[in-house]
Short mmCIF file of C-alpha atoms and ligand atoms in Angstrom, two decimals:
data_model
loop_
_atom_site.label_atom_id
_atom_site.label_comp_id
_atom_site.label_asym_id
_atom_site.label_seq_id
_atom_site.Cartn_x
_atom_site.Cartn_y
_atom_site.Cartn_z
CA THR A 1 13.84 -30.74 22.06
CA ALA A 2 13.22 -32.88 18.88
CA VAL A 3 11.62 -29.70 16.94
CA GLN A 4 14.55 -27.54 18.24
CA LEU A 5 17.18 -30.03 16.86
CA ALA A 6 15.30 -30.51 13.63
CA LEU A 7 15.02 -26.80 13.01
CA THR A 8 18.72 -26.21 13.56
CA GLN A 9 19.01 -28.05 10.21
CA VAL A 10 16.19 -26.43 8.29
CA VAL A 11 17.25 -24.01 5.59
CA GLY A 12 15.24 -21.01 4.40
CA ALA A 13 11.91 -19.47 5.69
CA TYR A 14 9.24 -21.37 7.64
CA ALA A 15 6.41 -21.23 9.96
CA ILE A 16 5.60 -24.66 11.32
CA ALA A 17 3.18 -26.29 13.79
CA VAL A 18 4.08 -29.68 15.03
CA LEU A 19 1.62 -32.29 16.75
CA ASP A 20 2.75 -35.34 18.51
CA ARG A 21 0.39 -38.35 18.53
CA ASN A 22 1.49 -39.51 21.91
CA ASN A 23 1.21 -35.95 23.34
CA PRO A 24 -2.25 -34.64 22.00
CA ASP A 25 -2.55 -31.77 24.52
CA GLN A 26 0.59 -30.02 23.14
CA ILE A 27 1.45 -28.11 19.99
CA VAL A 28 4.95 -26.99 19.33
CA ALA A 29 5.16 -24.08 16.74
CA ALA A 30 8.13 -22.10 15.46
CA ARG A 31 9.01 -19.45 12.72
CA LYS A 32 11.86 -17.93 10.74
CA GLY A 33 11.37 -15.48 8.05
CA SER A 34 7.47 -16.21 7.93
CA PRO A 35 5.07 -14.71 10.48
CA LEU A 36 3.34 -16.46 13.38
CA VAL A 37 0.95 -15.13 15.76
CA VAL A 38 -0.57 -16.91 18.92
CA GLY A 39 -4.06 -15.90 20.01
CA ILE A 40 -4.75 -16.28 23.78
CA GLY A 41 -8.45 -17.03 24.57
CA GLU A 42 -10.20 -18.65 27.61
CA ASP A 43 -8.77 -22.09 27.97
CA GLU A 44 -7.68 -22.01 24.20
CA TYR A 45 -5.07 -20.92 22.11
CA PHE A 46 -4.98 -20.07 18.27
CA LEU A 47 -2.22 -20.20 15.72
CA GLY A 48 -2.12 -17.95 12.56
CA SER A 49 0.20 -16.17 10.24
CA ASP A 50 -1.77 -13.01 11.00
CA ALA A 51 -4.18 -11.70 13.69
CA THR A 52 -7.08 -11.18 11.34
CA PRO A 53 -8.57 -14.90 11.67
CA ILE A 54 -8.04 -14.90 15.25
CA ILE A 55 -9.85 -11.72 16.36
CA GLU A 56 -13.20 -13.38 16.24
CA PHE A 57 -12.12 -15.44 19.28
CA THR A 58 -9.81 -13.16 21.20
CA ASN A 59 -7.99 -9.87 20.93
CA ARG A 60 -5.04 -11.09 23.13
CA VAL A 61 -2.07 -12.12 20.94
CA THR A 62 1.63 -12.71 21.05
CA TYR A 63 3.93 -12.42 17.96
CA ILE A 64 6.51 -15.08 17.91
CA GLY A 65 9.96 -13.78 16.99
CA ASP A 66 12.39 -15.26 14.50
CA GLU A 67 13.95 -18.51 15.39
CA GLU A 68 11.67 -18.68 18.39
CA ILE A 69 9.59 -21.84 19.36
CA VAL A 70 6.46 -21.76 21.12
CA THR A 71 5.02 -24.54 23.38
CA ILE A 72 1.28 -24.47 23.78
CA ARG A 73 -0.10 -27.03 26.40
CA ARG A 74 -3.64 -27.48 27.42
CA GLY A 75 -4.36 -25.66 30.89
CA GLU A 76 -0.70 -24.19 30.85
CA ALA A 77 0.85 -20.86 30.03
CA LEU A 78 2.64 -20.24 26.83
CA LYS A 79 6.40 -21.00 26.91
CA ILE A 80 8.75 -19.47 24.35
CA ARG A 81 12.42 -20.61 23.87
CA THR A 82 14.79 -19.76 20.91
CA ILE A 83 16.27 -22.46 18.71
CA THR A 84 19.52 -21.99 20.66
CA ASN A 85 17.50 -22.75 23.96
CA ILE A 86 17.33 -19.25 25.48
CA GLU A 87 13.91 -18.79 27.42
CA LYS A 88 11.83 -15.72 26.51
CA THR A 89 9.04 -13.95 28.15
CA PRO A 90 5.97 -13.91 25.88
CA ARG A 91 4.95 -10.21 25.33
CA ILE A 92 0.96 -10.33 25.21
CA GLN A 93 -0.61 -7.54 23.39
CA LYS A 94 -4.33 -6.31 23.25
CA LEU A 95 -5.41 -5.52 19.49
CA GLU A 96 -7.76 -2.82 18.88
CA MET A 97 -9.16 -4.57 15.74
CA THR A 98 -12.87 -5.29 15.83
CA LEU A 99 -14.95 -8.00 14.40
CA SER A 100 -17.11 -5.56 12.42
CA GLN A 101 -13.91 -4.40 10.74
CA LEU A 102 -13.62 -7.89 9.41
CA GLU A 103 -17.16 -8.22 7.92
CA LYS A 104 -18.40 -7.07 4.66
CA GLY A 105 -21.05 -4.67 6.21
CA GLY A 106 -23.70 -5.07 3.64
CA TYR A 107 -21.22 -4.86 0.60
CA PRO A 108 -21.02 -7.71 -1.92
CA HIS A 109 -17.15 -7.72 -1.58
CA PHE A 110 -14.54 -6.68 0.77
CA MET A 111 -12.73 -4.76 -2.03
CA LEU A 112 -15.86 -2.47 -2.64
CA LYS A 113 -16.24 -2.05 1.14
CA GLU A 114 -12.58 -1.06 1.37
CA ILE A 115 -12.93 1.37 -1.78
CA PHE A 116 -15.97 2.93 0.01
CA GLU A 117 -14.18 3.18 3.47
CA GLN A 118 -11.63 5.52 1.92
CA PRO A 119 -13.10 8.89 3.03
CA HIS A 120 -13.02 7.42 6.48
CA THR A 121 -9.67 5.60 6.32
CA LEU A 122 -7.95 8.87 4.97
CA SER A 123 -9.45 10.89 7.89
CA ASP A 124 -8.16 8.24 10.34
CA CYS A 125 -4.73 8.29 8.75
CA MET A 126 -4.61 12.03 9.14
CA ARG A 127 -6.23 12.38 12.38
CA GLY A 128 -3.97 13.87 15.01
CA ARG A 129 -1.38 14.46 12.31
CA VAL A 130 -2.89 17.04 10.25
CA ASN A 131 -4.61 19.35 12.70
CA VAL A 132 -8.28 20.61 11.98
CA GLU A 133 -7.35 24.24 12.56
CA GLY A 134 -5.40 23.72 9.31
CA ASN A 135 -1.97 25.11 10.44
CA ASN A 136 0.06 22.16 11.40
CA ILE A 137 1.34 18.61 10.59
CA THR A 138 2.76 16.31 13.07
CA LEU A 139 4.26 12.91 12.52
CA ALA A 140 5.74 11.33 15.83
CA GLY A 141 8.15 9.21 13.83
CA PHE A 142 9.54 12.43 12.28
CA ILE A 143 9.72 14.56 15.31
CA ASP A 144 11.79 11.91 17.18
CA ASN A 145 14.20 11.88 14.28
CA ARG A 146 14.05 15.30 13.01
CA GLU A 147 17.82 15.76 12.54
CA LYS A 148 18.14 12.42 10.59
CA PHE A 149 15.59 13.58 8.13
CA LEU A 150 17.08 17.21 7.83
CA ASN A 151 20.56 15.95 7.20
CA ALA A 152 19.75 13.00 4.95
CA ARG A 153 21.94 12.71 1.89
CA ARG A 154 19.27 10.66 0.13
CA ILE A 155 16.08 8.74 0.75
CA ILE A 156 15.61 5.33 -0.62
CA ILE A 157 12.05 3.83 -0.67
CA THR A 158 11.77 0.16 -0.88
CA ALA A 159 8.56 -1.80 -1.48
CA CYS A 160 6.67 -4.15 -3.67
CA GLY A 161 3.47 -4.13 -5.64
CA THR A 162 1.00 -1.42 -4.93
CA SER A 163 3.29 -0.22 -1.92
CA TRP A 164 5.82 0.48 -4.75
CA HIS A 165 3.53 2.65 -6.63
CA ALA A 166 2.82 4.56 -3.49
CA ALA A 167 6.60 4.83 -2.96
CA GLN A 168 6.86 6.46 -6.71
CA ILE A 169 4.25 9.14 -5.63
CA GLY A 170 6.23 9.74 -2.52
CA MET A 171 9.37 10.36 -4.62
CA TYR A 172 7.68 13.08 -6.66
CA ALA A 173 6.45 14.73 -3.40
CA ILE A 174 9.68 14.42 -1.36
CA GLU A 175 11.67 15.68 -4.28
CA GLU A 176 9.28 18.48 -5.07
CA TYR A 177 8.76 19.65 -1.41
CA ALA A 178 11.69 18.43 0.75
CA ARG A 179 14.31 18.72 -2.08
CA ILE A 180 15.95 15.45 -1.00
CA PRO A 181 17.05 13.07 -3.72
CA VAL A 182 14.94 9.99 -3.68
CA GLU A 183 15.35 6.38 -5.16
CA VAL A 184 12.46 3.97 -5.45
CA GLU A 185 13.61 0.19 -5.31
CA TYR A 186 11.77 -2.90 -5.79
CA SER A 187 12.58 -4.83 -2.50
CA SER A 188 13.31 -7.98 -4.39
CA GLU A 189 15.97 -6.36 -6.69
CA PHE A 190 17.41 -4.18 -3.82
CA ARG A 191 17.99 -7.02 -1.67
CA TYR A 192 20.16 -8.96 -4.09
CA ARG A 193 22.03 -6.21 -6.31
CA LYS A 194 24.59 -5.12 -3.63
CA PRO A 195 23.28 -1.56 -3.40
CA VAL A 196 25.46 1.46 -2.19
CA ILE A 197 23.98 2.53 1.14
CA HIS A 198 25.37 5.38 3.24
CA LYS A 199 24.99 5.79 6.96
CA ASP A 200 23.40 9.17 6.30
CA ASP A 201 20.80 7.60 4.01
CA ILE A 202 17.30 7.12 5.13
CA VAL A 203 15.65 3.88 3.97
CA ILE A 204 11.89 3.97 3.89
CA ALA A 205 10.16 0.49 3.80
CA ILE A 206 6.44 0.62 2.78
CA SER A 207 4.27 -2.45 3.25
CA GLN A 208 0.44 -2.76 4.03
CA SER A 209 1.02 -6.26 5.60
CA GLY A 210 4.32 -5.52 7.22
CA GLU A 211 5.10 -9.13 6.33
CA THR A 212 6.40 -9.08 2.81
CA ALA A 213 9.46 -11.20 2.56
CA ASP A 214 11.48 -9.21 0.19
CA THR A 215 10.77 -5.86 1.84
CA LEU A 216 11.61 -7.47 5.25
CA ALA A 217 15.00 -8.56 3.78
CA ALA A 218 15.61 -5.30 2.18
CA VAL A 219 15.13 -3.68 5.70
CA GLU A 220 17.62 -6.05 7.16
CA LEU A 221 20.20 -5.44 4.36
CA ALA A 222 19.83 -1.52 4.81
CA LYS A 223 20.02 -1.84 8.70
CA ASN A 224 23.25 -3.83 8.49
CA ALA A 225 24.64 -1.12 6.19
CA GLY A 226 23.96 1.40 8.98
CA ALA A 227 21.16 3.38 7.38
CA PHE A 228 18.20 4.75 9.44
CA ILE A 229 15.08 2.78 8.54
CA PHE A 230 11.64 4.26 8.66
CA GLY A 231 8.53 1.93 8.09
CA ILE A 232 5.33 2.91 6.70
CA CYS A 233 2.86 -0.18 7.52
CA ASN A 234 -0.75 -0.92 8.35
CA VAL A 235 -0.61 -4.09 10.41
CA VAL A 236 0.36 -3.00 13.79
CA GLY A 237 2.98 -5.23 15.44
CA SER A 238 3.80 -7.01 12.17
CA SER A 239 7.40 -7.82 11.42
CA ILE A 240 8.56 -4.71 9.35
CA PRO A 241 7.44 -2.13 12.19
CA ARG A 242 9.13 -4.47 14.69
CA ASN A 243 12.35 -4.28 12.64
CA THR A 244 12.67 -0.88 11.75
CA HIS A 245 14.05 2.27 13.64
CA SER A 246 10.90 4.37 13.55
CA GLY A 247 7.94 4.86 11.49
CA CYS A 248 4.44 5.62 10.88
CA TYR A 249 1.17 3.33 10.68
CA THR A 250 -1.25 4.07 8.12
CA HIS A 251 -4.31 3.26 10.61
CA VAL A 252 -6.87 2.03 7.79
CA GLY A 253 -8.02 -1.16 9.77
CA PRO A 254 -7.72 -4.54 8.27
CA GLU A 255 -7.43 -4.78 4.47
CA ILE A 256 -8.92 -8.20 3.42
CA GLY A 257 -9.50 -7.70 -0.28
CA VAL A 258 -6.29 -9.10 -1.98
CA ALA A 259 -6.37 -6.05 -4.12
CA SER A 260 -5.05 -3.31 -2.13
CA THR A 261 -7.06 -0.09 -2.14
CA LYS A 262 -7.53 1.85 1.14
CA ALA A 263 -3.90 1.03 2.20
CA PHE A 264 -2.58 2.56 -1.03
CA THR A 265 -4.34 5.84 -0.52
CA ALA A 266 -3.23 6.05 3.06
CA GLN A 267 0.44 5.21 2.19
CA VAL A 268 0.28 8.19 -0.30
CA ALA A 269 -1.24 10.33 2.31
CA VAL A 270 1.62 9.43 4.89
CA LEU A 271 4.29 10.05 2.27
CA THR A 272 2.81 13.32 1.27
CA MET A 273 2.54 14.59 4.98
CA LEU A 274 6.09 13.52 5.46
CA ALA A 275 7.26 15.45 2.32
CA ILE A 276 5.54 18.53 3.35
CA LEU A 277 6.81 18.37 6.94
CA ILE A 278 10.36 17.78 6.03
CA GLY A 279 9.95 20.75 3.41
CA LYS A 280 8.47 23.06 6.29
CA GLU A 281 11.34 22.25 8.62
CA LYS A 282 14.03 22.47 6.06
CA GLY A 283 12.69 25.87 4.78
CA THR A 284 12.05 24.51 1.24
CA VAL A 285 8.19 25.02 1.60
CA SER A 286 7.09 28.56 2.39
CA ARG A 287 4.58 29.24 5.20
CA GLU A 288 1.82 30.13 2.66
CA GLU A 289 2.56 26.95 0.79
CA TYR A 290 2.40 25.04 3.78
CA LEU A 291 -0.79 26.24 4.95
CA ASN A 292 -2.37 25.81 1.38
CA LEU A 293 -1.24 22.19 1.35
CA ILE A 294 -2.69 21.42 4.68
CA ARG A 295 -5.99 23.14 3.74
CA GLU A 296 -6.13 21.05 0.69
CA LEU A 297 -5.14 17.83 2.46
CA ASN A 298 -8.13 18.50 4.99
CA LEU A 299 -10.43 18.53 2.03
CA ILE A 300 -9.32 15.12 0.45
CA PRO A 301 -11.75 12.84 2.37
CA GLU A 302 -14.89 14.76 1.32
CA LYS A 303 -13.73 15.01 -2.29
CA VAL A 304 -13.23 11.25 -2.22
CA ALA A 305 -16.72 10.84 -0.97
CA GLU A 306 -17.85 12.83 -3.97
CA ILE A 307 -16.12 10.59 -6.56
CA LEU A 308 -17.58 7.47 -4.81
CA LYS A 309 -21.02 8.65 -5.87
CA LYS A 310 -20.12 7.94 -9.44
CA SER A 311 -19.63 4.27 -8.91
CA GLY A 312 -22.99 3.52 -10.71
CA GLN A 313 -21.69 5.43 -13.89
CA ILE A 314 -18.48 3.69 -13.89
CA GLU A 315 -20.15 0.32 -13.49
CA GLN A 316 -22.21 1.13 -16.86
CA TYR A 317 -18.87 1.94 -18.60
CA ALA A 318 -17.37 -1.26 -17.27
CA LYS A 319 -19.99 -3.35 -18.99
CA THR A 320 -18.80 -2.18 -22.50
CA PHE A 321 -15.15 -2.89 -21.75
CA THR A 322 -15.35 -6.50 -20.63
CA TYR A 323 -14.40 -7.54 -24.30
CA ALA A 324 -10.92 -6.10 -23.94
CA GLY A 325 -7.93 -8.42 -23.80
CA ASN A 326 -5.37 -5.56 -23.33
CA CYS A 327 -5.61 -2.20 -21.85
CA ILE A 328 -3.10 0.67 -21.64
CA TYR A 329 -3.12 3.17 -18.78
CA LEU A 330 -1.41 6.59 -19.27
CA GLY A 331 -0.66 9.33 -16.99
CA ARG A 332 2.16 12.01 -16.40
CA GLY A 333 3.87 13.49 -13.32
CA TYR A 334 1.98 12.31 -10.15
CA ASN A 335 -0.38 10.47 -12.30
CA PHE A 336 2.04 8.19 -13.96
CA PRO A 337 2.22 5.98 -10.73
CA VAL A 338 -1.44 6.18 -10.60
CA ALA A 339 -1.58 4.73 -14.21
CA LEU A 340 0.63 1.86 -12.94
CA GLU A 341 -1.72 1.32 -10.03
CA GLY A 342 -4.83 1.34 -12.14
CA ALA A 343 -3.33 -1.41 -14.58
CA LEU A 344 -2.18 -3.57 -11.61
CA LYS A 345 -5.82 -3.25 -10.20
CA LEU A 346 -7.24 -4.47 -13.56
CA LYS A 347 -4.97 -7.25 -14.13
CA GLU A 348 -5.04 -8.83 -10.72
CA ILE A 349 -8.68 -8.93 -10.41
CA SER A 350 -10.08 -9.22 -13.91
CA TYR A 351 -7.25 -11.05 -15.56
CA ILE A 352 -7.27 -8.50 -18.42
CA HIS A 353 -3.67 -7.79 -19.44
CA ALA A 354 -2.95 -4.05 -18.61
CA GLU A 355 0.13 -1.94 -18.51
CA GLY A 356 0.77 1.63 -17.24
CA TYR A 357 3.02 4.11 -19.21
CA PRO A 358 4.09 7.73 -18.62
CA ALA A 359 1.87 9.20 -21.55
CA ALA A 360 4.74 10.60 -23.57
CA GLU A 361 6.34 7.14 -23.71
CA MET A 362 3.33 5.97 -25.94
CA LYS A 363 5.14 7.07 -29.23
CA HIS A 364 8.37 5.20 -28.37
CA GLY A 365 6.67 1.66 -28.81
CA PRO A 366 3.21 1.07 -27.20
CA ILE A 367 1.33 3.12 -29.80
CA ALA A 368 1.96 0.30 -32.16
CA LEU A 369 -0.76 -1.76 -30.09
CA VAL A 370 -3.41 0.83 -30.52
CA SER A 371 -6.53 -0.11 -32.40
CA HIS A 372 -10.43 0.18 -31.92
CA GLU A 373 -10.06 -3.00 -29.77
CA MET A 374 -7.71 -1.52 -27.33
CA PRO A 375 -9.17 0.80 -24.51
CA VAL A 376 -6.81 3.35 -23.30
CA ILE A 377 -7.37 4.85 -19.89
CA VAL A 378 -5.95 8.31 -19.71
CA ILE A 379 -5.56 10.31 -16.36
CA ALA A 380 -5.75 13.83 -17.50
CA THR A 381 -6.43 16.06 -14.63
CA GLN A 382 -5.48 19.72 -14.75
CA SER A 383 -1.69 20.20 -14.46
CA ASP A 384 1.26 21.84 -16.30
CA THR A 385 1.40 18.76 -18.63
CA TYR A 386 -2.42 18.87 -19.41
CA GLU A 387 -1.81 20.08 -22.93
CA LYS A 388 0.80 17.54 -23.58
CA VAL A 389 -1.51 14.76 -22.45
CA THR A 390 -4.16 16.21 -24.62
CA SER A 391 -2.18 15.85 -27.75
CA ASN A 392 -1.11 12.21 -26.63
CA ILE A 393 -4.95 11.43 -26.47
CA GLN A 394 -5.45 13.00 -29.99
CA GLU A 395 -2.52 10.61 -31.23
CA ILE A 396 -4.49 7.59 -29.95
CA LYS A 397 -7.87 8.83 -31.32
CA ALA A 398 -6.26 9.20 -34.67
CA ARG A 399 -5.40 5.35 -34.53
CA LYS A 400 -9.14 4.67 -33.42
CA GLY A 401 -8.27 3.83 -29.92
CA ARG A 402 -11.11 3.88 -27.31
CA ILE A 403 -10.42 6.45 -24.58
CA ILE A 404 -11.72 6.53 -21.01
CA SER A 405 -10.56 9.49 -19.19
CA VAL A 406 -10.28 10.86 -15.60
CA VAL A 407 -10.50 14.59 -15.75
CA THR A 408 -10.83 17.54 -13.40
CA GLU A 409 -14.40 18.83 -12.97
CA GLY A 410 -15.27 21.31 -15.62
CA ASP A 411 -12.87 19.78 -18.20
CA GLN A 412 -14.09 20.31 -21.80
CA VAL A 413 -11.14 19.41 -23.94
CA VAL A 414 -10.32 15.86 -22.82
CA ARG A 415 -13.85 14.95 -22.28
CA GLY A 416 -14.63 15.73 -25.77
CA LEU A 417 -11.86 13.47 -27.15
CA SER A 418 -13.00 10.63 -24.86
CA ASP A 419 -15.64 7.83 -25.28
CA PHE A 420 -16.17 7.84 -21.40
CA SER A 421 -15.05 10.29 -18.77
CA VAL A 422 -15.04 10.45 -15.01
CA GLU A 423 -14.66 13.84 -13.31
CA VAL A 424 -12.75 14.33 -10.05
CA PRO A 425 -12.61 17.63 -7.99
CA GLU A 426 -9.88 19.91 -8.43
CA THR A 427 -6.81 19.68 -5.96
CA LEU A 428 -3.18 20.29 -5.75
CA PRO A 429 -1.00 18.27 -8.23
CA CYS A 430 0.75 16.42 -5.40
CA LEU A 431 -2.81 15.41 -3.91
CA THR A 432 -4.23 14.39 -7.36
CA PRO A 433 -3.43 10.68 -6.87
CA LEU A 434 -5.56 10.41 -3.81
CA LEU A 435 -8.54 11.30 -6.12
CA SER A 436 -7.54 10.05 -9.62
CA VAL A 437 -6.93 6.54 -8.39
CA ILE A 438 -10.60 6.14 -6.92
CA PRO A 439 -12.29 5.69 -10.48
CA LEU A 440 -9.56 3.29 -11.59
CA GLN A 441 -10.21 1.21 -8.51
CA LEU A 442 -13.87 1.22 -9.26
CA LEU A 443 -13.42 0.56 -12.97
CA ALA A 444 -11.20 -2.64 -12.13
CA TYR A 445 -13.79 -3.64 -9.61
CA HIS A 446 -16.85 -3.47 -11.78
CA ILE A 447 -15.11 -5.08 -14.79
CA ALA A 448 -14.06 -7.99 -12.62
CA VAL A 449 -17.64 -8.45 -11.25
CA VAL A 450 -19.23 -8.28 -14.69
CA LYS A 451 -16.60 -10.82 -15.76
CA GLY A 452 -17.62 -13.15 -12.98
CA CYS A 453 -14.27 -13.10 -11.39
CA ASP A 454 -13.59 -13.79 -7.61
CA VAL A 455 -12.75 -10.17 -6.91
CA ASP A 456 -11.61 -10.63 -3.19
CA GLN A 457 -9.51 -13.82 -3.75
CA PRO A 458 -8.06 -13.60 -7.38
CA ARG A 459 -6.55 -16.75 -8.69
CA ASN A 460 -2.76 -17.33 -7.78
CA LEU A 461 -2.63 -14.33 -5.50
CA ALA A 462 -2.06 -14.20 -1.64
CA LYS A 463 -2.70 -11.13 0.45
CA SER A 464 0.66 -11.36 2.25
CA VAL A 465 3.58 -12.56 0.23
CA THR A 466 5.67 -13.86 3.04
CA VAL A 467 7.83 -16.07 0.68
CA GLU A 468 10.29 -14.94 -1.94
O1 LIG B 501 1.78 -5.98 2.08
P1 LIG B 501 2.51 -5.22 1.07
O2 LIG B 501 2.04 -3.81 0.91
O3 LIG B 501 4.00 -5.30 1.35
O4 LIG B 501 2.31 -6.06 -0.35
C1 LIG B 501 2.97 -5.74 -1.38
C2 LIG B 501 2.36 -6.36 -2.69
O5 LIG B 501 2.32 -7.74 -2.63
C3 LIG B 501 0.82 -5.92 -2.72
O6 LIG B 501 0.71 -4.55 -2.74
C4 LIG B 501 0.10 -6.41 -4.02
O7 LIG B 501 0.87 -6.05 -5.19
C5 LIG B 501 -1.40 -6.41 -4.11
N1 LIG B 501 -2.03 -7.53 -4.30
C6 LIG B 501 -1.81 -5.13 -4.87
O8 LIG B 501 -3.08 -5.01 -5.00
#
């Protein structure tokens, strides 16, 4: 009762566990805004903000709802009440996560393990969705809400950080294939800027953790405005999937490294499948195009595996770039968000300042920074803007910039202009990000290792940003 009364006066988000010196067999815990999970073991309970550290002891958990208070007493069943004293029945779930998924499995860092898991995580993400016969894509969250997608006036995608970069790629794919206008919003801006939201808008919220406070608040805002909310999340049972109308899990298993890698590629894969599916149902994607897209999607995991074999080569390049204090990443079209993602990876784990730009924006300002001390990383895979990117590279070369490029296998022109190049297999432009981001993840990883940085737990960063 004391906790209940106190919490009625607390302002803002919290997750709190309270102990009473005179009642040592009892813990009272509560949450609002921040996540709280109780693990139920044999004669023992565990409290955490996430199920990951609990799984070592038990796979039975219950997620505590907003403004709920859980009472844990030795030898007794859990009791849950709301702050306003309404009794709730605990909903106990069995998690499928295994301990081996939480171990490094022989890799020096979780980030490297997670980068190398991507051929499998992409297959897991597409399993049961893209059929192996190569003639169909199914997404349960789409089928159940087909009419809403087909009649959507607009799609708004809201997310933060790496998930926001995936959202940008989703925008390119949905506009190209489904021909629905898309807007991509930073959740932190969207939630406060009084956006215009219509009842026939679809809001897609993307979050690996499913607990990002700003994205959760953006979901609430859009829901209250009457929009249909679709979540793309990784952590099963987390707050965002529980607060959306429908959605799609990415199914990549727990991501432990603070720098998101395998969750990003799976988010892009889900958005691409969604774009193709809406397009096929609307008739904006022809049967031939549909089959070709499916065929290429099915080849992506093995192409990612091919790129991973170049990790040693990228490690050698990394050694020559640790002197850099600043880097620029350039890309166009589908590769522009990849440039943003590559720059974010580098800055968050190696503490080297890096910025991503659309390649053609160089001459509107950033080119002033280029010198022999400034590595420029250019994603220049084959596309209809290849020639334009090549001329951007020539401009950088003329100013003595050092170039690392990501190119399509067999490329001659950009390779010839670059100090270092990494080749990726050919694919369709909309699928390129799934390949071109892999060398950038590896480059950031190896630079950070050479610099002696704590790759899995970079300074000042948390895996789940559960506060504003
Ligand atoms: O869990 P979320 O996907 O909502 O997290 C969003 C960002 O906090 C996250 O992507 C962050 O930018 C990563 N550290 C990037 O590697």
